[in-house]
XYZ file of N, CA and C in Angstrom:
240
model
N -10.834 11.830 -19.244
C -9.479 12.171 -18.922
C -8.730 10.933 -18.435
N -8.258 10.189 -19.379
C -7.474 8.998 -19.083
C -6.238 9.314 -18.263
N -5.644 10.460 -18.539
C -4.389 10.799 -17.879
C -4.543 10.934 -16.367
N -5.713 11.328 -15.902
C -5.926 11.465 -14.456
C -5.877 10.105 -13.761
N -6.393 9.080 -14.405
C -6.312 7.730 -13.848
C -4.876 7.243 -13.779
N -4.106 7.548 -14.801
C -2.700 7.153 -14.821
C -1.931 7.924 -13.752
N -2.305 9.187 -13.540
C -1.658 9.989 -12.497
C -1.901 9.361 -11.122
N -3.098 8.842 -10.897
C -3.399 8.154 -9.638
C -2.509 6.930 -9.459
N -2.251 6.211 -10.547
C -1.379 5.041 -10.493
C 0.044 5.464 -10.135
N 0.513 6.553 -10.706
C 1.858 7.056 -10.399
C 1.961 7.397 -8.916
N 0.954 8.057 -8.383
C 0.958 8.401 -6.958
C 0.965 7.145 -6.087
N 0.192 6.139 -6.490
C 0.174 4.871 -5.758
C 1.551 4.209 -5.813
N 2.180 4.235 -6.971
C 3.509 3.645 -7.114
C 4.533 4.359 -6.224
N 4.407 5.662 -6.087
C 5.315 6.401 -5.206
C 5.210 5.898 -3.767
N 3.987 5.641 -3.320
C 3.791 5.113 -1.967
C 4.376 3.707 -1.848
N 4.173 2.894 -2.861
C 4.711 1.534 -2.847
C 6.242 1.548 -2.836
N 6.836 2.495 -3.547
C 8.293 2.617 -3.577
C 8.818 2.994 -2.198
N 8.119 3.880 -1.503
C 8.539 4.249 -0.146
C 8.538 3.022 0.765
N 7.497 2.198 0.660
C 7.419 0.980 1.478
C 8.514 -0.014 1.087
N 8.772 -0.145 -0.207
C 9.822 -1.053 -0.675
C 11.194 -0.573 -0.223
N 11.394 0.744 -0.189
C 12.658 1.303 0.285
C 12.859 0.981 1.764
N 11.788 1.086 2.543
C 11.875 0.734 3.963
C 12.222 -0.744 4.123
N 11.592 -1.597 3.335
C 11.871 -3.031 3.397
C 13.317 -3.319 3.004
N 13.812 -2.626 2.007
C 15.200 -2.794 1.578
C 16.160 -2.348 2.674
N 15.867 -1.218 3.293
C 16.709 -0.731 4.389
C 16.725 -1.720 5.557
N 15.553 -2.308 5.873
C 15.493 -3.324 6.931
C 16.303 -4.555 6.554
N 16.242 -4.939 5.283
C 16.999 -6.102 4.816
C 18.505 -5.849 4.935
N 18.934 -4.645 4.612
C 20.351 -4.296 4.755
C 20.761 -4.368 6.223
N 19.943 -3.805 7.076
C 20.240 -3.808 8.508
C 20.294 -5.247 9.056
N 19.354 -6.075 8.633
C 19.359 -7.477 9.071
C 20.599 -8.209 8.579
N 21.004 -7.942 7.347
C 22.210 -8.581 6.825
C 23.422 -8.155 7.629
N 23.487 -6.887 7.951
C 24.620 -6.392 8.741
C 24.657 -7.036 10.129
N 23.478 -7.213 10.706
C 23.408 -7.763 12.058
C 23.573 -9.282 12.106
N 23.020 -9.981 11.111
C 22.967 -11.437 11.186
C 23.644 -12.155 10.024
N 24.083 -11.431 9.014
C 24.651 -12.046 7.821
C 25.982 -12.733 8.028
N 26.620 -12.469 9.138
C 27.939 -13.068 9.367
C 27.849 -14.500 9.881
N 26.653 -14.913 10.311
C 26.502 -16.270 10.841
C 26.393 -17.258 9.688
N 27.136 -18.312 9.805
C 27.227 -19.281 8.716
C 25.896 -19.977 8.431
N 25.151 -20.316 9.465
C 23.935 -21.094 9.265
C 22.767 -20.284 8.700
N 22.739 -18.982 8.904
C 21.605 -18.198 8.399
C 22.035 -16.981 7.582
N 23.321 -16.781 7.403
C 23.811 -15.599 6.689
C 23.336 -15.521 5.256
N 23.289 -16.668 4.592
C 22.854 -16.694 3.191
C 21.413 -16.192 3.048
N 20.561 -16.552 4.009
C 19.166 -16.097 3.987
C 19.105 -14.571 3.975
N 19.880 -13.924 4.830
C 19.842 -12.467 4.929
C 20.444 -11.793 3.698
N 21.459 -12.392 3.118
C 22.036 -11.842 1.883
C 21.045 -11.975 0.725
N 20.382 -13.119 0.661
C 19.391 -13.322 -0.397
C 18.178 -12.414 -0.197
N 17.770 -12.242 1.036
C 16.639 -11.371 1.357
C 16.922 -9.936 0.912
N 18.162 -9.486 1.108
C 18.542 -8.147 0.659
C 18.473 -8.047 -0.862
N 18.940 -9.072 -1.553
C 18.907 -9.069 -3.024
C 17.481 -9.009 -3.551
N 16.599 -9.762 -2.929
C 15.195 -9.772 -3.358
C 14.559 -8.406 -3.100
N 14.806 -7.831 -1.937
C 14.240 -6.517 -1.616
C 14.740 -5.460 -2.601
N 16.008 -5.541 -2.979
C 16.571 -4.587 -3.952
C 15.927 -4.767 -5.319
N 15.702 -6.024 -5.725
C 15.081 -6.288 -7.024
C 13.649 -5.754 -7.064
N 12.924 -5.928 -5.975
C 11.546 -5.408 -5.905
C 11.556 -3.891 -6.017
N 12.442 -3.249 -5.274
C 12.544 -1.788 -5.324
C 12.903 -1.309 -6.728
N 13.888 -1.935 -7.335
C 14.302 -1.543 -8.685
C 13.164 -1.695 -9.697
N 12.417 -2.770 -9.581
C 11.311 -2.994 -10.526
C 10.195 -1.972 -10.332
N 9.876 -1.646 -9.093
C 8.860 -0.623 -8.843
C 9.289 0.725 -9.417
N 10.550 1.066 -9.263
C 11.056 2.332 -9.816
C 10.965 2.306 -11.338
N 11.327 1.181 -11.936
C 11.253 1.060 -13.400
C 9.815 1.243 -13.883
N 8.874 0.599 -13.209
C 7.462 0.708 -13.603
C 6.961 2.135 -13.408
N 7.361 2.790 -12.320
C 6.935 4.173 -12.078
C 7.438 5.097 -13.179
N 8.689 4.942 -13.575
C 9.245 5.786 -14.632
C 8.492 5.567 -15.942
N 8.226 4.323 -16.280
C 7.475 4.022 -17.511
C 6.061 4.589 -17.448
N 5.432 4.486 -16.295
C 4.072 4.997 -16.128
C 4.050 6.511 -16.220
N 5.064 7.177 -15.662
C 5.142 8.634 -15.773
C 5.296 9.061 -17.226
N 6.097 8.340 -17.985
C 6.252 8.652 -19.411
C 4.923 8.487 -20.140
N 4.208 7.413 -19.826
C 2.903 7.169 -20.442
C 1.926 8.283 -20.067
N 1.953 8.721 -18.803
C 1.092 9.797 -18.341
C 1.359 11.076 -19.141
N 2.631 11.405 -19.322
C 2.982 12.616 -20.075
C 2.518 12.517 -21.524
N 2.655 11.312 -22.101
C 2.211 11.113 -23.473
C 0.697 11.302 -23.580
N -0.058 10.704 -22.664
C -1.514 10.857 -22.679
C -1.916 12.314 -22.505
N -1.265 12.983 -21.581
C -1.601 14.380 -21.324
C -1.344 15.228 -22.568
N -0.245 14.961 -23.242
C 0.083 15.679 -24.472
C -0.977 15.413 -25.549
N -1.375 14.145 -25.692
C -2.389 13.787 -26.699
C -3.729 14.431 -26.375
N -4.075 14.515 -25.088
C -5.337 15.145 -24.697
C -5.324 16.646 -25.019
N -4.165 17.271 -24.830
C -4.057 18.707 -25.138
C -4.180 18.959 -26.633
N -3.593 18.055 -27.439
C -3.687 18.196 -28.898
C -5.114 18.005 -29.380
N -5.869 17.159 -28.685
C -7.237 16.871 -29.100
C -8.220 17.966 -28.777
N -7.837 18.912 -27.946
C -8.766 19.993 -27.561
C -8.933 21.019 -28.649
């Protein structure tokens, strides 16, 4: 049952997305608190952009993996 292994990956990705969302929220909060300072503001704005990119990529991979899981599950049902 290949699909069960892929399902485990999807569940793992969901946990990783939750952690990435927390990191993104912290980055937003840090930018709001410290982004106005000229000497370090750019760091906080860039940090927010990186956190958003990581979150977006994890979501993209999760969606693709879920599609693959559904395809495998369908193929396994046809093979029975």
